[in-house]
Amino acid sequence: MQRYFVKPGKKVSLDEWDPNDIEGFEGSKNEGKEELLKLNKELEPLQELLYAENKHRVLVILQGMDTSGKDGVIRHVFEGVNPQGVRVASFKVPSAVELAHDYLWRIHRLVPGNGEIAIFNRSHYEDVLVVRVHGLVPKAVWSKRYAQINEFEKMLSDEGTLILKFYLHIDLDEQKQRLQARLDDPAKQWKFNPGDLKERKLWPEYTKAYEEVLSRTSTKWAPWVIVPSNKKWYRNLVIGSVLVNSLKSLAMKLPAFDGDPTQIVIE
Ligand code: AMP
Ligand code: MG
């Protein structure tokens, strides 16, 4: 899955990244789903180890256009993981209090602590995406944020946070089908937001803004992964395996027992 990592400094053109790509896995869709179940089973003990060791912090950032599957990833990739060690933070339109502070203020307080996995459903990247596309602050302000974000993430990394950033890549046609599916299914209609149609019209502007994010903020300490996401099973598989491999690479150990357990008498 290394092929989906954006090399630091690489200029990203999203039309060169195929949202239908399933080349990283050799089996069928059903085999892919079985593989994800195996990854879920691997993730569980890794997360317990992370919690027990109480040393590393893991930050997973999910970004993508509307309907790209951020909620689906949280549901499927983290299935079976102990809820005690995982926290989801969803970043919506900022409140008045949040707007009265710098854009990292609401983000920083929700980063993971020792032994914790935090999943960001949207993030500080909205402050160079929707904010840029809609001109919510002047260019002179948002254009400085790429460097600020890199520095902020460097600090988190230096202090012991593993950062993984996933861009869920779908195309315009896939979004149309997913929005239509929401309209057609009474059980999904609650998810339909008329505002999404307005954002959809801005697809080229969002694409440009995402390309700049991916080109300027993929770093050694906080890389972006461009996840082909037209196929949901493949999207989950890519994220699941990147996550499991990254946790394994931390080479975590259970804390040593303090003393001799055979000498302890429980009365
Ligand atoms: P959803 O993820 O569908 O619940 O929608 C959340 C909405 O909040 C999206 O339309 C985001 O673009 C918007 N949002 C998130 N962060 C910001 C931000 N910093 N400024 C403005 N809008 C934001
Ligand atoms: Mg939405």
PDB file of C-alpha atoms and ligand atoms in Angstrom:
ATOM      1  CA  MET A   1       0.000   0.000   0.000  1.00  0.00           C
ATOM      2  CA  GLN A   2       3.140   2.128  -0.029  1.00  0.00           C
ATOM      3  CA  ARG A   3       2.147   3.344  -3.514  1.00  0.00           C
ATOM      4  CA  TYR A   4      -0.663   5.454  -2.080  1.00  0.00           C
ATOM      5  CA  PHE A   5       1.605   7.521   0.172  1.00  0.00           C
ATOM      6  CA  VAL A   6       2.347  11.000  -1.158  1.00  0.00           C
ATOM      7  CA  LYS A   7       6.101  11.577  -1.177  1.00  0.00           C
ATOM      8  CA  PRO A   8       7.011  14.808   0.628  1.00  0.00           C
ATOM      9  CA  GLY A   9       7.331  17.613  -1.897  1.00  0.00           C
ATOM     10  CA  LYS A  10       5.559  15.726  -4.689  1.00  0.00           C
ATOM     11  CA  LYS A  11       3.166  17.858  -6.690  1.00  0.00           C
ATOM     12  CA  VAL A  12      -0.193  16.080  -6.729  1.00  0.00           C
ATOM     13  CA  SER A  13      -2.547  16.178  -9.704  1.00  0.00           C
ATOM     14  CA  LEU A  14      -5.605  14.220  -8.676  1.00  0.00           C
ATOM     15  CA  ASP A  15      -6.468  13.232 -12.237  1.00  0.00           C
ATOM     16  CA  GLU A  16      -3.346  11.070 -12.137  1.00  0.00           C
ATOM     17  CA  TRP A  17      -4.750   9.092  -9.192  1.00  0.00           C
ATOM     18  CA  ASP A  18      -7.417   6.562 -10.159  1.00  0.00           C
ATOM     19  CA  PRO A  19     -10.318   6.465  -7.656  1.00  0.00           C
ATOM     20  CA  ASN A  20     -11.287   3.039  -9.066  1.00  0.00           C
ATOM     21  CA  ASP A  21      -7.856   1.518  -8.502  1.00  0.00           C
ATOM     22  CA  ILE A  22      -7.958  -1.906  -6.787  1.00  0.00           C
ATOM     23  CA  GLU A  23      -4.494  -3.017  -7.879  1.00  0.00           C
ATOM     24  CA  GLY A  24      -3.010  -3.212  -4.406  1.00  0.00           C
ATOM     25  CA  PHE A  25      -4.980  -6.367  -3.592  1.00  0.00           C
ATOM     26  CA  GLU A  26      -4.911  -9.539  -5.624  1.00  0.00           C
ATOM     27  CA  GLY A  27      -8.209 -11.113  -4.605  1.00  0.00           C
ATOM     28  CA  SER A  28     -11.898 -10.535  -5.301  1.00  0.00           C
ATOM     29  CA  LYS A  29     -14.209  -8.158  -3.475  1.00  0.00           C
ATOM     30  CA  ASN A  30     -15.334 -10.945  -1.124  1.00  0.00           C
ATOM     31  CA  GLU A  31     -11.755 -11.924  -0.392  1.00  0.00           C
ATOM     32  CA  GLY A  32     -11.054  -8.272   0.250  1.00  0.00           C
ATOM     33  CA  LYS A  33     -13.825  -8.171   2.818  1.00  0.00           C
ATOM     34  CA  GLU A  34     -12.435 -11.274   4.525  1.00  0.00           C
ATOM     35  CA  GLU A  35      -9.025  -9.679   4.550  1.00  0.00           C
ATOM     36  CA  LEU A  36     -10.502  -6.631   6.302  1.00  0.00           C
ATOM     37  CA  LEU A  37     -11.985  -8.896   8.992  1.00  0.00           C
ATOM     38  CA  LYS A  38      -8.502 -10.321   9.557  1.00  0.00           C
ATOM     39  CA  LEU A  39      -7.113  -6.805   9.841  1.00  0.00           C
ATOM     40  CA  ASN A  40      -9.841  -5.934  12.358  1.00  0.00           C
ATOM     41  CA  LYS A  41      -8.707  -8.904  14.433  1.00  0.00           C
ATOM     42  CA  GLU A  42      -5.103  -7.700  14.256  1.00  0.00           C
ATOM     43  CA  LEU A  43      -6.038  -4.155  15.150  1.00  0.00           C
ATOM     44  CA  GLU A  44      -7.690  -5.154  18.413  1.00  0.00           C
ATOM     45  CA  PRO A  45      -4.600  -6.514  20.225  1.00  0.00           C
ATOM     46  CA  LEU A  46      -2.428  -3.747  18.749  1.00  0.00           C
ATOM     47  CA  GLN A  47      -4.738  -1.162  20.220  1.00  0.00           C
ATOM     48  CA  GLU A  48      -4.698  -2.963  23.559  1.00  0.00           C
ATOM     49  CA  LEU A  49      -0.902  -2.947  23.458  1.00  0.00           C
ATOM     50  CA  LEU A  50      -0.913   0.767  22.669  1.00  0.00           C
ATOM     51  CA  TYR A  51      -3.167   1.331  25.650  1.00  0.00           C
ATOM     52  CA  ALA A  52      -1.150  -0.892  27.980  1.00  0.00           C
ATOM     53  CA  GLU A  53       2.181   0.591  26.987  1.00  0.00           C
ATOM     54  CA  ASN A  54       0.721   4.062  27.467  1.00  0.00           C
ATOM     55  CA  LYS A  55       3.511   5.702  25.509  1.00  0.00           C
ATOM     56  CA  HIS A  56       2.556   6.402  21.908  1.00  0.00           C
ATOM     57  CA  ARG A  57      -0.314   8.536  20.665  1.00  0.00           C
ATOM     58  CA  VAL A  58      -2.021   7.862  17.357  1.00  0.00           C
ATOM     59  CA  LEU A  59      -3.827  10.468  15.280  1.00  0.00           C
ATOM     60  CA  VAL A  60      -5.826   9.383  12.234  1.00  0.00           C
ATOM     61  CA  ILE A  61      -7.108  12.205  10.034  1.00  0.00           C
ATOM     62  CA  LEU A  62      -9.888  11.565   7.526  1.00  0.00           C
ATOM     63  CA  GLN A  63     -10.590  14.068   4.772  1.00  0.00           C
ATOM     64  CA  GLY A  64     -12.548  13.836   1.553  1.00  0.00           C
ATOM     65  CA  MET A  65     -15.405  15.339  -0.424  1.00  0.00           C
ATOM     66  CA  ASP A  66     -18.998  14.854   0.774  1.00  0.00           C
ATOM     67  CA  THR A  67     -20.043  11.169   0.533  1.00  0.00           C
ATOM     68  CA  SER A  68     -16.433  10.007   0.173  1.00  0.00           C
ATOM     69  CA  GLY A  69     -16.958   7.623   3.096  1.00  0.00           C
ATOM     70  CA  LYS A  70     -15.401   9.134   6.199  1.00  0.00           C
ATOM     71  CA  ASP A  71     -18.175   7.773   8.422  1.00  0.00           C
ATOM     72  CA  GLY A  72     -18.039   4.385   6.723  1.00  0.00           C
ATOM     73  CA  VAL A  73     -14.322   4.080   7.421  1.00  0.00           C
ATOM     74  CA  ILE A  74     -14.860   4.794  11.101  1.00  0.00           C
ATOM     75  CA  ARG A  75     -17.579   2.138  11.253  1.00  0.00           C
ATOM     76  CA  HIS A  76     -15.811  -0.587   9.314  1.00  0.00           C
ATOM     77  CA  VAL A  77     -12.098  -0.158   9.926  1.00  0.00           C
ATOM     78  CA  PHE A  78     -12.424   0.262  13.683  1.00  0.00           C
ATOM     79  CA  GLU A  79     -15.019  -2.460  14.135  1.00  0.00           C
ATOM     80  CA  GLY A  80     -14.136  -4.668  17.076  1.00  0.00           C
ATOM     81  CA  VAL A  81     -11.708  -2.203  18.598  1.00  0.00           C
ATOM     82  CA  ASN A  82     -12.240  -1.492  22.287  1.00  0.00           C
ATOM     83  CA  PRO A  83     -14.152   1.814  22.495  1.00  0.00           C
ATOM     84  CA  GLN A  84     -12.162   2.745  25.615  1.00  0.00           C
ATOM     85  CA  GLY A  85      -9.011   3.358  23.627  1.00  0.00           C
ATOM     86  CA  VAL A  86     -10.467   5.131  20.601  1.00  0.00           C
ATOM     87  CA  ARG A  87     -12.004   8.568  20.391  1.00  0.00           C
ATOM     88  CA  VAL A  88     -13.690  10.148  17.368  1.00  0.00           C
ATOM     89  CA  ALA A  89     -13.733  13.922  16.935  1.00  0.00           C
ATOM     90  CA  SER A  90     -15.938  15.374  14.173  1.00  0.00           C
ATOM     91  CA  PHE A  91     -15.195  18.917  13.146  1.00  0.00           C
ATOM     92  CA  LYS A  92     -18.216  20.848  11.914  1.00  0.00           C
ATOM     93  CA  VAL A  93     -18.790  24.508  11.083  1.00  0.00           C
ATOM     94  CA  PRO A  94     -16.987  26.307  13.934  1.00  0.00           C
ATOM     95  CA  SER A  95     -19.059  27.750  16.770  1.00  0.00           C
ATOM     96  CA  ALA A  96     -18.866  31.441  17.705  1.00  0.00           C
ATOM     97  CA  VAL A  97     -16.448  30.615  20.513  1.00  0.00           C
ATOM     98  CA  GLU A  98     -14.261  28.549  18.181  1.00  0.00           C
ATOM     99  CA  LEU A  99     -14.266  31.338  15.601  1.00  0.00           C
ATOM    100  CA  ALA A 100     -13.107  33.750  18.272  1.00  0.00           C
ATOM    101  CA  HIS A 101      -9.848  31.746  18.528  1.00  0.00           C
ATOM    102  CA  ASP A 102      -7.097  30.671  16.181  1.00  0.00           C
ATOM    103  CA  TYR A 103      -8.091  27.743  13.930  1.00  0.00           C
ATOM    104  CA  LEU A 104      -5.895  25.226  15.763  1.00  0.00           C
ATOM    105  CA  TRP A 105      -7.426  25.974  19.158  1.00  0.00           C
ATOM    106  CA  ARG A 106     -10.346  23.553  18.834  1.00  0.00           C
ATOM    107  CA  ILE A 107      -8.090  20.967  17.196  1.00  0.00           C
ATOM    108  CA  HIS A 108      -5.281  20.876  19.715  1.00  0.00           C
ATOM    109  CA  ARG A 109      -7.490  20.088  22.686  1.00  0.00           C
ATOM    110  CA  LEU A 110      -8.716  16.901  20.999  1.00  0.00           C
ATOM    111  CA  VAL A 111      -5.400  15.368  19.910  1.00  0.00           C
ATOM    112  CA  PRO A 112      -4.720  11.911  21.388  1.00  0.00           C
ATOM    113  CA  GLY A 113      -3.036  11.380  24.731  1.00  0.00           C
ATOM    114  CA  ASN A 114      -0.736   8.498  25.680  1.00  0.00           C
ATOM    115  CA  GLY A 115      -2.102   5.101  24.678  1.00  0.00           C
ATOM    116  CA  GLU A 116      -4.960   6.654  22.752  1.00  0.00           C
ATOM    117  CA  ILE A 117      -6.127   6.589  19.138  1.00  0.00           C
ATOM    118  CA  ALA A 118      -7.979   9.713  18.029  1.00  0.00           C
ATOM    119  CA  ILE A 119      -9.823   9.724  14.725  1.00  0.00           C
ATOM    120  CA  PHE A 120     -10.499  13.136  13.228  1.00  0.00           C
ATOM    121  CA  ASN A 121     -13.555  13.187  10.962  1.00  0.00           C
ATOM    122  CA  ARG A 122     -12.490  16.375   9.141  1.00  0.00           C
ATOM    123  CA  SER A 123      -9.827  18.461  10.818  1.00  0.00           C
ATOM    124  CA  HIS A 124      -7.732  21.623  10.678  1.00  0.00           C
ATOM    125  CA  TYR A 125      -7.456  20.964   6.942  1.00  0.00           C
ATOM    126  CA  GLU A 126     -10.962  22.424   6.561  1.00  0.00           C
ATOM    127  CA  ASP A 127      -9.257  25.723   7.300  1.00  0.00           C
ATOM    128  CA  VAL A 128      -7.461  25.535   3.955  1.00  0.00           C
ATOM    129  CA  LEU A 129     -10.311  23.744   2.123  1.00  0.00           C
ATOM    130  CA  VAL A 130     -13.852  25.032   2.723  1.00  0.00           C
ATOM    131  CA  VAL A 131     -12.384  28.234   4.154  1.00  0.00           C
ATOM    132  CA  ARG A 132     -10.323  28.801   1.010  1.00  0.00           C
ATOM    133  CA  VAL A 133     -13.028  27.768  -1.452  1.00  0.00           C
ATOM    134  CA  HIS A 134     -15.593  30.075   0.156  1.00  0.00           C
ATOM    135  CA  GLY A 135     -13.136  32.858   0.935  1.00  0.00           C
ATOM    136  CA  LEU A 136     -14.075  32.797   4.636  1.00  0.00           C
ATOM    137  CA  VAL A 137     -10.780  34.477   5.490  1.00  0.00           C
ATOM    138  CA  PRO A 138      -8.489  36.493   3.183  1.00  0.00           C
ATOM    139  CA  LYS A 139      -5.861  34.679   1.135  1.00  0.00           C
ATOM    140  CA  ALA A 140      -3.138  36.423   3.135  1.00  0.00           C
ATOM    141  CA  VAL A 141      -4.432  34.496   6.159  1.00  0.00           C
ATOM    142  CA  TRP A 142      -5.137  31.005   4.767  1.00  0.00           C
ATOM    143  CA  SER A 143      -2.024  30.889   2.612  1.00  0.00           C
ATOM    144  CA  LYS A 144       0.179  30.928   5.711  1.00  0.00           C
ATOM    145  CA  ARG A 145      -1.601  27.937   7.162  1.00  0.00           C
ATOM    146  CA  TYR A 146       0.161  25.185   5.195  1.00  0.00           C
ATOM    147  CA  ALA A 147       3.468  25.982   6.873  1.00  0.00           C
ATOM    148  CA  GLN A 148       1.747  26.462  10.239  1.00  0.00           C
ATOM    149  CA  ILE A 149       0.034  23.077   9.934  1.00  0.00           C
ATOM    150  CA  ASN A 150       3.322  21.363   9.045  1.00  0.00           C
ATOM    151  CA  GLU A 151       4.940  22.903  12.115  1.00  0.00           C
ATOM    152  CA  PHE A 152       2.022  21.980  14.365  1.00  0.00           C
ATOM    153  CA  GLU A 153       2.089  18.376  13.183  1.00  0.00           C
ATOM    154  CA  LYS A 154       5.883  18.279  13.557  1.00  0.00           C
ATOM    155  CA  MET A 155       5.509  19.295  17.177  1.00  0.00           C
ATOM    156  CA  LEU A 156       2.890  16.596  17.794  1.00  0.00           C
ATOM    157  CA  SER A 157       5.145  14.042  16.124  1.00  0.00           C
ATOM    158  CA  ASP A 158       8.227  15.115  18.107  1.00  0.00           C
ATOM    159  CA  GLU A 159       6.178  14.696  21.263  1.00  0.00           C
ATOM    160  CA  GLY A 160       5.263  11.100  20.427  1.00  0.00           C
ATOM    161  CA  THR A 161       2.257  11.168  18.095  1.00  0.00           C
ATOM    162  CA  LEU A 162       2.017   8.886  15.086  1.00  0.00           C
ATOM    163  CA  ILE A 163       0.058  10.838  12.478  1.00  0.00           C
ATOM    164  CA  LEU A 164      -1.682   9.228   9.505  1.00  0.00           C
ATOM    165  CA  LYS A 165      -3.709  11.312   7.069  1.00  0.00           C
ATOM    166  CA  PHE A 166      -6.113   9.749   4.589  1.00  0.00           C
ATOM    167  CA  TYR A 167      -7.634  11.518   1.625  1.00  0.00           C
ATOM    168  CA  LEU A 168     -10.652   9.511   0.435  1.00  0.00           C
ATOM    169  CA  HIS A 169     -10.544   9.907  -3.309  1.00  0.00           C
ATOM    170  CA  ILE A 170     -13.831   9.564  -5.234  1.00  0.00           C
ATOM    171  CA  ASP A 171     -14.899  11.079  -8.531  1.00  0.00           C
ATOM    172  CA  LEU A 172     -17.803  13.312  -9.475  1.00  0.00           C
ATOM    173  CA  ASP A 173     -19.824  10.450 -10.906  1.00  0.00           C
ATOM    174  CA  GLU A 174     -19.460   8.305  -7.786  1.00  0.00           C
ATOM    175  CA  GLN A 175     -20.619  11.240  -5.664  1.00  0.00           C
ATOM    176  CA  LYS A 176     -23.697  11.627  -7.855  1.00  0.00           C
ATOM    177  CA  GLN A 177     -24.607   7.977  -7.322  1.00  0.00           C
ATOM    178  CA  ARG A 178     -24.080   8.184  -3.585  1.00  0.00           C
ATOM    179  CA  LEU A 179     -26.167  11.347  -3.225  1.00  0.00           C
ATOM    180  CA  GLN A 180     -28.911   9.734  -5.315  1.00  0.00           C
ATOM    181  CA  ALA A 181     -28.736   6.605  -3.119  1.00  0.00           C
ATOM    182  CA  ARG A 182     -29.340   8.772  -0.081  1.00  0.00           C
ATOM    183  CA  LEU A 183     -32.439  10.273  -1.711  1.00  0.00           C
ATOM    184  CA  ASP A 184     -33.761   6.875  -2.782  1.00  0.00           C
ATOM    185  CA  ASP A 185     -33.437   5.090   0.539  1.00  0.00           C
ATOM    186  CA  PRO A 186     -35.753   6.296   3.331  1.00  0.00           C
ATOM    187  CA  ALA A 187     -33.259   4.938   5.852  1.00  0.00           C
ATOM    188  CA  LYS A 188     -30.552   7.170   4.400  1.00  0.00           C
ATOM    189  CA  GLN A 189     -32.534  10.317   3.622  1.00  0.00           C
ATOM    190  CA  TRP A 190     -31.506  11.901   6.922  1.00  0.00           C
ATOM    191  CA  LYS A 191     -27.959  12.005   5.579  1.00  0.00           C
ATOM    192  CA  PHE A 192     -28.968  14.065   2.567  1.00  0.00           C
ATOM    193  CA  ASN A 193     -28.008  17.665   3.003  1.00  0.00           C
ATOM    194  CA  PRO A 194     -29.210  20.081   0.286  1.00  0.00           C
ATOM    195  CA  GLY A 195     -26.054  22.091   0.987  1.00  0.00           C
ATOM    196  CA  ASP A 196     -24.036  19.211  -0.458  1.00  0.00           C
ATOM    197  CA  LEU A 197     -25.434  20.092  -3.908  1.00  0.00           C
ATOM    198  CA  LYS A 198     -24.038  23.595  -3.583  1.00  0.00           C
ATOM    199  CA  GLU A 199     -20.637  22.213  -2.615  1.00  0.00           C
ATOM    200  CA  ARG A 200     -20.828  19.724  -5.491  1.00  0.00           C
ATOM    201  CA  LYS A 201     -20.970  22.633  -7.936  1.00  0.00           C
ATOM    202  CA  LEU A 202     -17.642  23.752  -6.493  1.00  0.00           C
ATOM    203  CA  TRP A 203     -15.973  20.398  -7.224  1.00  0.00           C
ATOM    204  CA  PRO A 204     -13.174  21.933  -9.369  1.00  0.00           C
ATOM    205  CA  GLU A 205     -12.375  24.502  -6.667  1.00  0.00           C
ATOM    206  CA  TYR A 206     -12.295  21.818  -3.978  1.00  0.00           C
ATOM    207  CA  THR A 207     -10.115  19.609  -6.160  1.00  0.00           C
ATOM    208  CA  LYS A 208      -7.630  22.440  -6.556  1.00  0.00           C
ATOM    209  CA  ALA A 209      -7.666  23.113  -2.811  1.00  0.00           C
ATOM    210  CA  TYR A 210      -7.124  19.410  -2.043  1.00  0.00           C
ATOM    211  CA  GLU A 211      -4.269  19.214  -4.539  1.00  0.00           C
ATOM    212  CA  GLU A 212      -2.537  22.033  -2.755  1.00  0.00           C
ATOM    213  CA  VAL A 213      -3.058  20.356   0.624  1.00  0.00           C
ATOM    214  CA  LEU A 214      -1.674  17.052  -0.653  1.00  0.00           C
ATOM    215  CA  SER A 215       1.257  18.756  -2.404  1.00  0.00           C
ATOM    216  CA  ARG A 216       2.268  20.969   0.497  1.00  0.00           C
ATOM    217  CA  THR A 217       1.481  19.071   3.691  1.00  0.00           C
ATOM    218  CA  SER A 218       2.615  15.501   3.086  1.00  0.00           C
ATOM    219  CA  THR A 219       5.661  15.253   5.316  1.00  0.00           C
ATOM    220  CA  LYS A 220       7.920  12.534   6.674  1.00  0.00           C
ATOM    221  CA  TRP A 221       6.294  12.976  10.080  1.00  0.00           C
ATOM    222  CA  ALA A 222       2.696  13.233   8.859  1.00  0.00           C
ATOM    223  CA  PRO A 223       2.238  11.703   5.409  1.00  0.00           C
ATOM    224  CA  TRP A 224      -0.888  11.798   3.282  1.00  0.00           C
ATOM    225  CA  VAL A 225      -2.283   8.599   1.841  1.00  0.00           C
ATOM    226  CA  ILE A 226      -4.499   9.010  -1.230  1.00  0.00           C
ATOM    227  CA  VAL A 227      -7.038   6.222  -0.859  1.00  0.00           C
ATOM    228  CA  PRO A 228      -8.881   5.094  -3.998  1.00  0.00           C
ATOM    229  CA  SER A 229     -12.407   5.216  -2.592  1.00  0.00           C
ATOM    230  CA  ASN A 230     -14.915   4.568  -5.374  1.00  0.00           C
ATOM    231  CA  LYS A 231     -14.953   0.948  -4.126  1.00  0.00           C
ATOM    232  CA  LYS A 232     -15.849   0.957  -0.469  1.00  0.00           C
ATOM    233  CA  TRP A 233     -14.377  -2.462   0.313  1.00  0.00           C
ATOM    234  CA  TYR A 234     -11.043  -1.437  -1.186  1.00  0.00           C
ATOM    235  CA  ARG A 235     -11.015   1.901   0.616  1.00  0.00           C
ATOM    236  CA  ASN A 236     -11.488   0.116   3.950  1.00  0.00           C
ATOM    237  CA  LEU A 237      -8.819  -2.428   3.104  1.00  0.00           C
ATOM    238  CA  VAL A 238      -6.215   0.211   2.233  1.00  0.00           C
ATOM    239  CA  ILE A 239      -6.828   2.190   5.416  1.00  0.00           C
ATOM    240  CA  GLY A 240      -6.990  -0.941   7.592  1.00  0.00           C
ATOM    241  CA  SER A 241      -3.703  -2.262   6.322  1.00  0.00           C
ATOM    242  CA  VAL A 242      -1.853   1.058   6.524  1.00  0.00           C
ATOM    243  CA  LEU A 243      -3.075   1.400  10.090  1.00  0.00           C
ATOM    244  CA  VAL A 244      -2.119  -2.136  11.163  1.00  0.00           C
ATOM    245  CA  ASN A 245       1.319  -1.887   9.539  1.00  0.00           C
ATOM    246  CA  SER A 246       1.993   1.497  11.103  1.00  0.00           C
ATOM    247  CA  LEU A 247       1.026   0.265  14.568  1.00  0.00           C
ATOM    248  CA  LYS A 248       3.239  -2.796  14.129  1.00  0.00           C
ATOM    249  CA  SER A 249       6.160  -0.566  13.195  1.00  0.00           C
ATOM    250  CA  LEU A 250       5.962   1.084  16.618  1.00  0.00           C
ATOM    251  CA  ALA A 251       7.373  -2.180  18.042  1.00  0.00           C
ATOM    252  CA  MET A 252       5.356  -1.764  21.229  1.00  0.00           C
ATOM    253  CA  LYS A 253       5.903  -3.901  24.300  1.00  0.00           C
ATOM    254  CA  LEU A 254       3.711  -4.731  27.269  1.00  0.00           C
ATOM    255  CA  PRO A 255       5.103  -3.012  30.351  1.00  0.00           C
ATOM    256  CA  ALA A 256       7.390  -5.270  32.405  1.00  0.00           C
ATOM    257  CA  PHE A 257       5.882  -6.558  35.634  1.00  0.00           C
ATOM    258  CA  ASP A 258       7.283  -4.748  38.619  1.00  0.00           C
ATOM    259  CA  GLY A 259       8.503  -7.527  40.961  1.00  0.00           C
ATOM    260  CA  ASP A 260       8.066 -11.294  40.940  1.00  0.00           C
ATOM    261  CA  PRO A 261       4.464 -12.309  40.277  1.00  0.00           C
ATOM    262  CA  THR A 262       5.050 -15.782  41.777  1.00  0.00           C
ATOM    263  CA  GLN A 263       5.852 -14.181  45.123  1.00  0.00           C
ATOM    264  CA  ILE A 264       2.578 -12.361  45.370  1.00  0.00           C
ATOM    265  CA  VAL A 265       0.017 -14.074  47.564  1.00  0.00           C
ATOM    266  CA  ILE A 266      -3.580 -13.129  47.119  1.00  0.00           C
ATOM    267  CA  GLU A 267      -5.404 -13.786  50.374  1.00  0.00           C
TER     268      GLU A 267
HETATM  269  P1  AMP B   1     -20.376  16.832   7.855  1.00  0.00           P
HETATM  270  O1  AMP B   1     -18.979  16.318   7.902  1.00  0.00           O
HETATM  271  O2  AMP B   1     -21.159  16.307   6.686  1.00  0.00           O
HETATM  272  O3  AMP B   1     -21.100  16.661   9.139  1.00  0.00           O
HETATM  273  O4  AMP B   1     -20.323  18.403   7.581  1.00  0.00           O
HETATM  274  C1  AMP B   1     -19.572  19.250   8.370  1.00  0.00           C
HETATM  275  C2  AMP B   1     -19.499  20.591   7.653  1.00  0.00           C
HETATM  276  O5  AMP B   1     -18.728  21.482   8.449  1.00  0.00           O
HETATM  277  C3  AMP B   1     -18.839  20.511   6.299  1.00  0.00           C
HETATM  278  O6  AMP B   1     -19.607  21.162   5.345  1.00  0.00           O
HETATM  279  C4  AMP B   1     -17.518  21.234   6.519  1.00  0.00           C
HETATM  280  O7  AMP B   1     -17.024  21.868   5.372  1.00  0.00           O
HETATM  281  C5  AMP B   1     -17.883  22.215   7.606  1.00  0.00           C
HETATM  282  N1  AMP B   1     -16.694  22.675   8.330  1.00  0.00           N
HETATM  283  C6  AMP B   1     -15.819  21.924   9.032  1.00  0.00           C
HETATM  284  N2  AMP B   1     -14.801  22.683   9.494  1.00  0.00           N
HETATM  285  C7  AMP B   1     -15.041  23.939   9.065  1.00  0.00           C
HETATM  286  C8  AMP B   1     -14.338  25.166   9.196  1.00  0.00           C
HETATM  287  N3  AMP B   1     -13.185  25.251   9.879  1.00  0.00           N
HETATM  288  N4  AMP B   1     -14.877  26.266   8.631  1.00  0.00           N
HETATM  289  C9  AMP B   1     -16.046  26.198   7.951  1.00  0.00           C
HETATM  290  N5  AMP B   1     -16.743  25.068   7.779  1.00  0.00           N
HETATM  291  C10 AMP B   1     -16.252  23.940   8.312  1.00  0.00           C
HETATM  292 MG    MG B   2     -21.914  15.919   4.894  1.00  0.00          MG
END
